[in-house]
Every structure is written in C-alpha cells, then in structure tokens.
C-alpha cells in the first residue's frame, strides 16, 4: 500500500473510532450472482444469474465513495464473468482507483483468470489441499494454482472458508501460500450456515481447534491476513453485530454489514472474520487496532 493511502486510511479510521461514527468505510459491490461453479457451501450463486449493467455499477461506486467508503471489494457470483458495454472487471478496478478508493480488492474463484495487477488484493478462494478443495469446488484446484502462478503481480491472497469437510486443511493452505508464486497471504472465514448449508457448520469446539491452529501458524510466521486478537470473539460469536462500517450493494439494494443480515438468527452464527475484525476495530478495541495495523502493513 502507498504511504499516502495508508495515512488517509489511518485518518478516516481514527476519526470513525474517536467520533463513534457509524458511516460506512468498507464497501462491497456484487457485480453478478452468475457463477461457473456450484460449491457445496455456497447459497448465493446463480439465483438470478443477471449481470448488472455498467451504468448501475458506476453509480454504486460513486454513491459509496460519496458516503465515505474508501476500501472497496468487487464480489459475485464470479466477478470475472462480469462484462458490459465492452468493459470488464479490470476496467471497473481502474475506474474505482480513479474515483479515489484507497484499496480496491476482488474476490474470485480463480478458475477463469487471476491476473489483475491494478487491484490491491485479488482474494482467490482455495478451500483446502487438492482433495478437500475439489470435494467442495469441483475439479478446479490445478487450474486455480496455474492461474495464480501465471499472474503478473504478487497481489494474491488465498481465501479459505473452513467447514466440516476441510477443517483439517488449514496448515496445508498456509503451506501452499508460502510455496506458490504471487501469493502474499491467506485469509480465513468459518462457514456461515446459510439455510441449506447447515450440515457444514462447525461446532464451538471445532472453531476453537481451528482458531488455536490459526493462532499457532501466525506465531510461527505464516503469512496470515487475520487478527489473532479477534479469534476468541469469532469462536464465541461475541463480536458486536452488525458491523455498521461495512456495507454491501447489489442491483439497487443496500445492506449494512452483509446481505445475510436479513436471514433470521444468522448473525449469531456468523463465521465471516471481517465482520468481527472490523466491528471490534471500530468499537475502539485497542488490541485489535494494534494487531490490524501490524498485520495489514505486512501484507497489503
Ligand atoms: C460468494 S464467493 C464470491 C466470489 C467467488 N465466486 C469466490 O468463490 O471466491 C465469496 C467467498 O464467500 C465464501 N463463502 C461462500 N459461502 C460461504 C459460507 N456459507 N460461509 C462462509 N463463506 C462462504 C466463498 O468460499 C468465497 O471465498
Ligand atoms: S465460486 Fe463463489 S459464488 Fe460460485 S458457487 Fe463457489 S463460492 Fe459461490
Ligand atoms: S454479522 Fe454481518 S456478515 Fe455476519 S451474518 Fe450478520 S450480516 Fe452477515
């Protein structure tokens, strides 16, 4: 991250904490729910399969920036499937930077393409070693790793959703990160049990074992883009929800924290680490704030 962007983010973050502001800082735009995969743990793909038009995405970007958002994520569905009026995901990332977003990230399944040098982070979902990943995501592991290695910039962060199938593969993904070209770090989530995916959820005891493993790997120096200080809150689901500084927009709709906010009871079982990490940060948790500064400076 450039020093100028870092200082700007630190200023916006500090005023949000000190003035107890609830305005959003982290925004996600869903470009489409269309997807080329059908992962076992996912409940959000191919519901409409609509690719949202460029004009709408552009207005959403401008709206979020005006509201105060400075960290932007492009999500799907599969965002690399997005195309409209001759524009691609890459054009959107470039425009987002021109608008003034300080960090622009993309979350992708990595099967179509990974190379996006203009993005700060390309979060590529990898759900285990080859066997467990393919059990969840179909035969995609080799293609994803080849795409990562062929990228032109070291801006990839592996993104693993830990569930009943792959809970034993946390270290394997960290080792893949270390040995794979272009990968900077790994980021984890626990499975969030959307209706229809409850069979994959982790018990509290499972989460504790996984959190202990993640903490041990952080201590051992593996490149992990999560905060050790937030893990106890994630295991016990005691972080404040929703995270008012996070916002998601899709096709004219807007949700604080996540689209999942409308699903009754889901926040109490939330496995999204960002929700815990950002809500604790913006509540002024000093340990989390220090941990975030140290961790983000290392990997972004
Ligand atoms: C919905 S996908 C969209 C982007 C892209 N298609 C991908 O797979 O990375 C974004 C992330 O959400 C994760 N995810 C999907 N369902 C989840 C669930 N029930 N709990 C936690 N994470 C989930 C995926 O593994 C992926 O890393
Ligand atoms: S690739 Fe992403 S959006 Fe598609 S089914 Fe898998 S998790 Fe869902
Ligand atoms: S806390 Fe936020 S991300 Fe987690 S389930 Fe609730 S709305 Fe979704």
XYZ file of C-alpha atoms and ligand atoms in Angstrom:
343
model
C 0.000 0.000 0.000
C 1.280 3.500 -0.768
C 2.204 5.597 2.274
C -0.267 8.315 1.202
C -3.160 5.813 1.067
C -2.129 4.360 4.400
C -2.127 7.775 6.087
C -5.514 8.653 4.566
C -6.983 5.327 5.749
C -5.499 5.784 9.210
C -7.080 9.262 9.424
C -10.537 8.088 8.316
C -10.318 5.037 10.618
C -9.198 7.080 13.615
C -11.943 9.708 13.223
C -14.543 6.947 12.822
C -13.405 5.350 16.089
C -12.961 8.563 18.079
C -16.202 10.188 16.915
C -18.076 6.843 17.141
C -19.260 7.332 13.549
C -21.488 4.685 12.009
C -20.903 5.708 8.392
C -19.516 3.001 6.092
C -15.820 2.697 5.268
C -15.686 -0.759 3.693
C -17.984 -1.396 0.728
C -18.710 -4.436 -1.436
C -20.366 -4.336 -4.834
C -21.930 -7.533 -6.154
C -21.395 -7.430 -9.915
C -23.474 -10.504 -10.696
C -24.651 -13.630 -8.904
C -23.846 -15.650 -12.024
C -21.190 -18.284 -11.384
C -19.409 -21.050 -13.285
C -19.152 -23.242 -10.155
C -21.621 -24.764 -7.708
C -19.686 -25.079 -4.455
C -21.159 -27.213 -1.699
C -21.033 -24.476 0.951
C -22.450 -21.594 -1.115
C -26.028 -20.324 -1.082
C -25.632 -17.083 -3.045
C -24.808 -18.081 -6.627
C -26.987 -18.338 -9.739
C -30.206 -17.195 -8.081
C -30.943 -14.757 -10.928
C -27.698 -15.066 -12.992
C -28.113 -11.431 -14.033
C -25.013 -9.411 -14.986
C -25.726 -5.924 -13.623
C -25.216 -3.084 -16.126
C -22.173 -0.840 -16.146
C -24.146 2.366 -15.511
C -25.597 0.866 -12.340
C -22.202 -0.342 -11.068
C -20.659 3.046 -11.839
C -23.445 4.816 -9.884
C -22.964 2.375 -6.990
C -19.219 3.109 -6.927
C -19.835 6.855 -6.887
C -22.551 6.547 -4.245
C -20.317 4.505 -1.935
C -17.407 6.917 -2.338
C -19.648 9.899 -1.529
C -20.892 8.143 1.603
C -17.300 7.758 2.823
C -16.323 4.240 1.690
C -12.572 4.016 0.957
C -11.982 0.250 0.840
C -13.885 -1.410 -1.989
C -14.444 -5.094 -2.815
C -15.883 -6.465 -6.051
C -17.808 -9.677 -5.382
C -20.099 -12.170 -7.067
C -21.140 -14.748 -8.045
C -17.953 -14.865 -10.062
C -16.769 -11.275 -10.729
C -14.527 -12.284 -13.660
C -17.729 -13.255 -15.536
C -18.800 -9.601 -15.474
C -18.793 -7.867 -18.868
C -20.922 -4.984 -20.081
C -20.724 -2.416 -22.878
C -17.233 -3.594 -23.811
C -15.998 -3.212 -20.234
C -14.520 -5.869 -17.987
C -13.734 -6.264 -14.297
C -10.342 -4.747 -14.957
C -11.950 -1.510 -16.229
C -14.051 -1.342 -13.051
C -10.968 -1.727 -10.848
C -9.178 1.035 -12.765
C -12.231 3.320 -12.509
C -12.567 2.636 -8.786
C -8.972 3.756 -8.293
C -9.635 6.873 -10.379
C -12.693 7.703 -8.245
C -10.395 7.683 -5.217
C -10.912 4.378 -3.380
C -7.707 3.709 -1.460
C -7.850 -0.082 -1.562
C -9.621 -1.954 -4.347
C -9.899 -5.725 -3.962
C -11.582 -8.538 -5.850
C -12.878 -11.889 -4.540
C -12.756 -14.656 -7.150
C -12.864 -18.418 -7.545
C -9.715 -18.083 -9.669
C -10.821 -20.564 -12.331
C -11.174 -18.109 -15.224
C -8.407 -15.630 -14.529
C -6.442 -14.221 -11.641
C -4.202 -11.626 -13.264
C -5.415 -8.186 -12.202
C -2.347 -6.059 -11.483
C -4.394 -2.895 -10.833
C -6.138 -4.469 -7.811
C -4.535 -4.173 -4.380
C -5.554 -7.703 -3.463
C -7.015 -10.495 -5.546
C -8.621 -12.794 -2.979
C -8.640 -16.270 -4.556
C -10.795 -18.876 -2.847
C -8.873 -22.038 -2.059
C -10.700 -24.394 0.252
C -8.012 -26.834 1.283
C -5.430 -29.145 -0.194
C -6.331 -30.593 -3.593
C -8.631 -33.385 -2.351
C -10.784 -31.337 0.036
C -10.822 -28.260 -2.211
C -12.043 -30.322 -5.172
C -14.624 -32.079 -2.964
C -16.128 -28.634 -2.242
C -15.473 -26.774 -5.515
C -15.300 -29.476 -8.216
C -12.113 -30.337 -10.145
C -10.654 -26.835 -10.105
C -7.574 -26.942 -7.857
C -4.884 -27.376 -10.515
C -6.397 -24.738 -12.802
C -6.563 -22.181 -9.987
C -2.947 -22.722 -8.945
C -1.792 -22.483 -12.570
C -3.718 -19.205 -12.988
C -2.153 -17.800 -9.813
C 1.358 -18.698 -10.937
C 0.771 -17.120 -14.356
C -0.365 -13.782 -12.887
C 1.871 -10.776 -13.447
C 1.862 -9.357 -9.914
C 2.273 -10.628 -6.370
C -1.126 -9.430 -5.163
C -2.928 -12.721 -4.452
C -4.354 -13.607 -1.067
C -5.751 -17.133 -0.680
C -9.225 -17.159 0.868
C -10.421 -20.258 2.715
C -13.898 -20.886 4.161
C -13.361 -23.512 6.864
C -16.137 -26.090 7.228
C -16.745 -29.733 8.203
C -15.125 -31.016 5.006
C -11.850 -29.079 5.086
C -11.292 -28.179 8.749
C -8.124 -30.324 8.816
C -6.506 -28.447 5.908
C -5.699 -25.074 7.487
C -1.959 -25.663 7.560
C -1.991 -27.139 4.039
C -3.419 -23.880 2.663
C -0.814 -21.839 4.562
C 1.937 -24.005 3.109
C 0.504 -23.587 -0.371
C 0.609 -19.821 0.167
C 4.257 -19.932 1.132
C 5.371 -22.022 -1.842
C 3.161 -20.511 -4.563
C 4.406 -17.655 -6.707
C 2.401 -14.401 -6.460
C 0.694 -15.297 -3.162
C 1.164 -12.797 -0.364
C -1.029 -14.221 2.380
C -4.008 -16.349 3.424
C -7.267 -15.132 4.930
C -9.795 -17.388 6.688
C -13.510 -17.482 7.429
C -15.575 -20.058 9.256
C -18.573 -21.494 7.469
C -21.654 -19.327 7.952
C -24.644 -21.678 7.975
C -26.949 -20.125 5.387
C -30.204 -22.089 5.055
C -29.454 -25.260 3.089
C -25.783 -25.406 4.143
C -26.212 -26.115 7.872
C -24.667 -29.587 7.570
C -21.237 -27.986 7.019
C -21.219 -25.787 10.091
C -18.540 -26.006 12.764
C -19.367 -26.586 16.420
C -17.888 -24.237 19.013
C -15.329 -26.933 19.845
C -14.387 -27.248 16.141
C -13.970 -23.463 15.918
C -11.735 -23.445 18.995
C -9.461 -26.121 17.493
C -9.269 -24.219 14.190
C -8.647 -20.866 15.924
C -5.859 -22.420 18.009
C -4.297 -23.757 14.816
C -4.540 -20.345 13.094
C -3.003 -18.616 16.139
C -0.175 -21.155 16.201
C 0.507 -20.609 12.491
C 0.502 -16.807 12.963
C 3.059 -17.233 15.774
C 5.136 -19.488 13.527
C 5.332 -16.676 10.956
C 2.960 -17.972 8.264
C 1.530 -15.081 6.200
C -1.992 -14.860 7.622
C -4.127 -11.785 6.999
C -6.314 -12.236 10.081
C -6.095 -10.868 13.573
C -5.094 -13.228 16.373
C -6.675 -10.829 18.865
C -10.119 -11.242 17.226
C -10.122 -15.063 17.262
C -11.685 -15.543 20.736
C -14.615 -13.292 19.740
C -15.049 -15.237 16.493
C -15.063 -18.623 18.255
C -17.694 -17.467 20.757
C -19.599 -15.171 18.368
C -19.301 -12.360 20.901
C -18.228 -9.612 18.497
C -20.707 -6.756 18.009
C -23.032 -7.244 15.039
C -23.789 -5.822 12.608
C -20.609 -4.026 11.563
C -22.004 -0.554 10.747
C -18.852 0.466 8.854
C -19.331 -2.298 6.261
C -21.926 -2.073 3.513
C -22.935 -4.254 0.553
C -24.784 -3.135 -2.552
C -26.388 -5.265 -5.228
C -28.749 -4.310 -8.013
C -30.127 -1.208 -6.296
C -30.337 -2.870 -2.854
C -28.138 -1.978 0.092
C -27.359 -3.835 3.308
C -25.341 -2.890 6.387
C -22.624 -5.497 7.143
C -23.736 -8.238 4.723
C -26.696 -9.288 2.596
C -27.040 -12.067 5.155
C -28.348 -9.514 7.692
C -31.898 -10.354 6.656
C -31.568 -14.058 7.485
C -33.028 -14.595 10.923
C -30.525 -15.786 13.545
C -27.544 -15.929 11.162
C -25.514 -13.114 12.790
C -25.357 -15.180 15.996
C -23.606 -17.909 13.973
C -21.572 -15.621 11.703
C -18.255 -17.022 10.512
C -17.081 -14.010 8.500
C -13.833 -12.857 10.096
C -14.065 -9.380 8.508
C -17.320 -8.700 10.393
C -15.625 -9.489 13.711
C -12.347 -7.758 12.901
C -13.874 -4.515 11.608
C -16.654 -4.291 14.194
C -14.129 -4.744 17.038
C -11.792 -2.224 15.418
C -14.478 0.430 15.047
C -15.723 -0.167 18.586
C -12.240 1.010 19.610
C -10.764 -2.330 20.760
C -7.116 -1.325 21.237
C -5.610 -4.809 20.929
C -7.426 -5.367 17.642
C -6.413 -1.914 16.362
C -2.733 -2.554 17.035
C -2.945 -6.068 15.601
C -4.647 -4.758 12.443
C -2.015 -2.100 11.845
C 0.814 -4.613 12.236
C -0.829 -7.271 10.078
C -2.078 -5.028 7.250
C 1.239 -3.203 6.981
C 2.953 -6.541 6.448
C 0.656 -7.978 3.780
C -1.140 -5.182 1.891
C -19.663 -15.959 -2.500
S -17.999 -16.100 -3.055
C -17.985 -14.927 -4.403
C -16.642 -14.809 -5.074
C -16.139 -16.020 -5.830
N -17.127 -16.676 -6.562
C -15.407 -16.961 -4.913
O -15.814 -18.111 -4.751
O -14.402 -16.516 -4.350
C -17.058 -15.182 -1.836
C -16.478 -16.023 -0.711
O -17.523 -16.459 0.129
C -17.198 -17.746 0.586
N -18.414 -18.413 1.041
C -19.425 -18.900 0.306
N -20.362 -19.446 1.085
C -19.933 -19.299 2.361
C -20.463 -19.658 3.622
N -21.614 -20.295 3.722
N -19.748 -19.343 4.722
C -18.548 -18.697 4.623
N -18.009 -18.333 3.460
C -18.697 -18.638 2.331
C -16.560 -18.401 -0.602
O -15.793 -19.543 -0.252
C -15.725 -17.281 -1.155
O -14.440 -17.296 -0.590
S -17.392 -19.948 -6.874
Fe -18.015 -18.454 -5.298
S -20.065 -17.731 -5.917
Fe -19.564 -19.543 -7.155
S -20.573 -21.200 -6.077
Fe -18.451 -21.112 -5.351
S -18.452 -19.754 -3.552
Fe -20.397 -19.474 -4.624
S -22.631 -10.267 11.177
Fe -22.671 -9.337 9.147
S -21.568 -10.800 7.817
Fe -22.108 -11.874 9.716
S -24.067 -12.901 9.277
Fe -24.540 -10.897 10.208
S -24.821 -9.501 8.470
Fe -23.754 -11.339 7.696
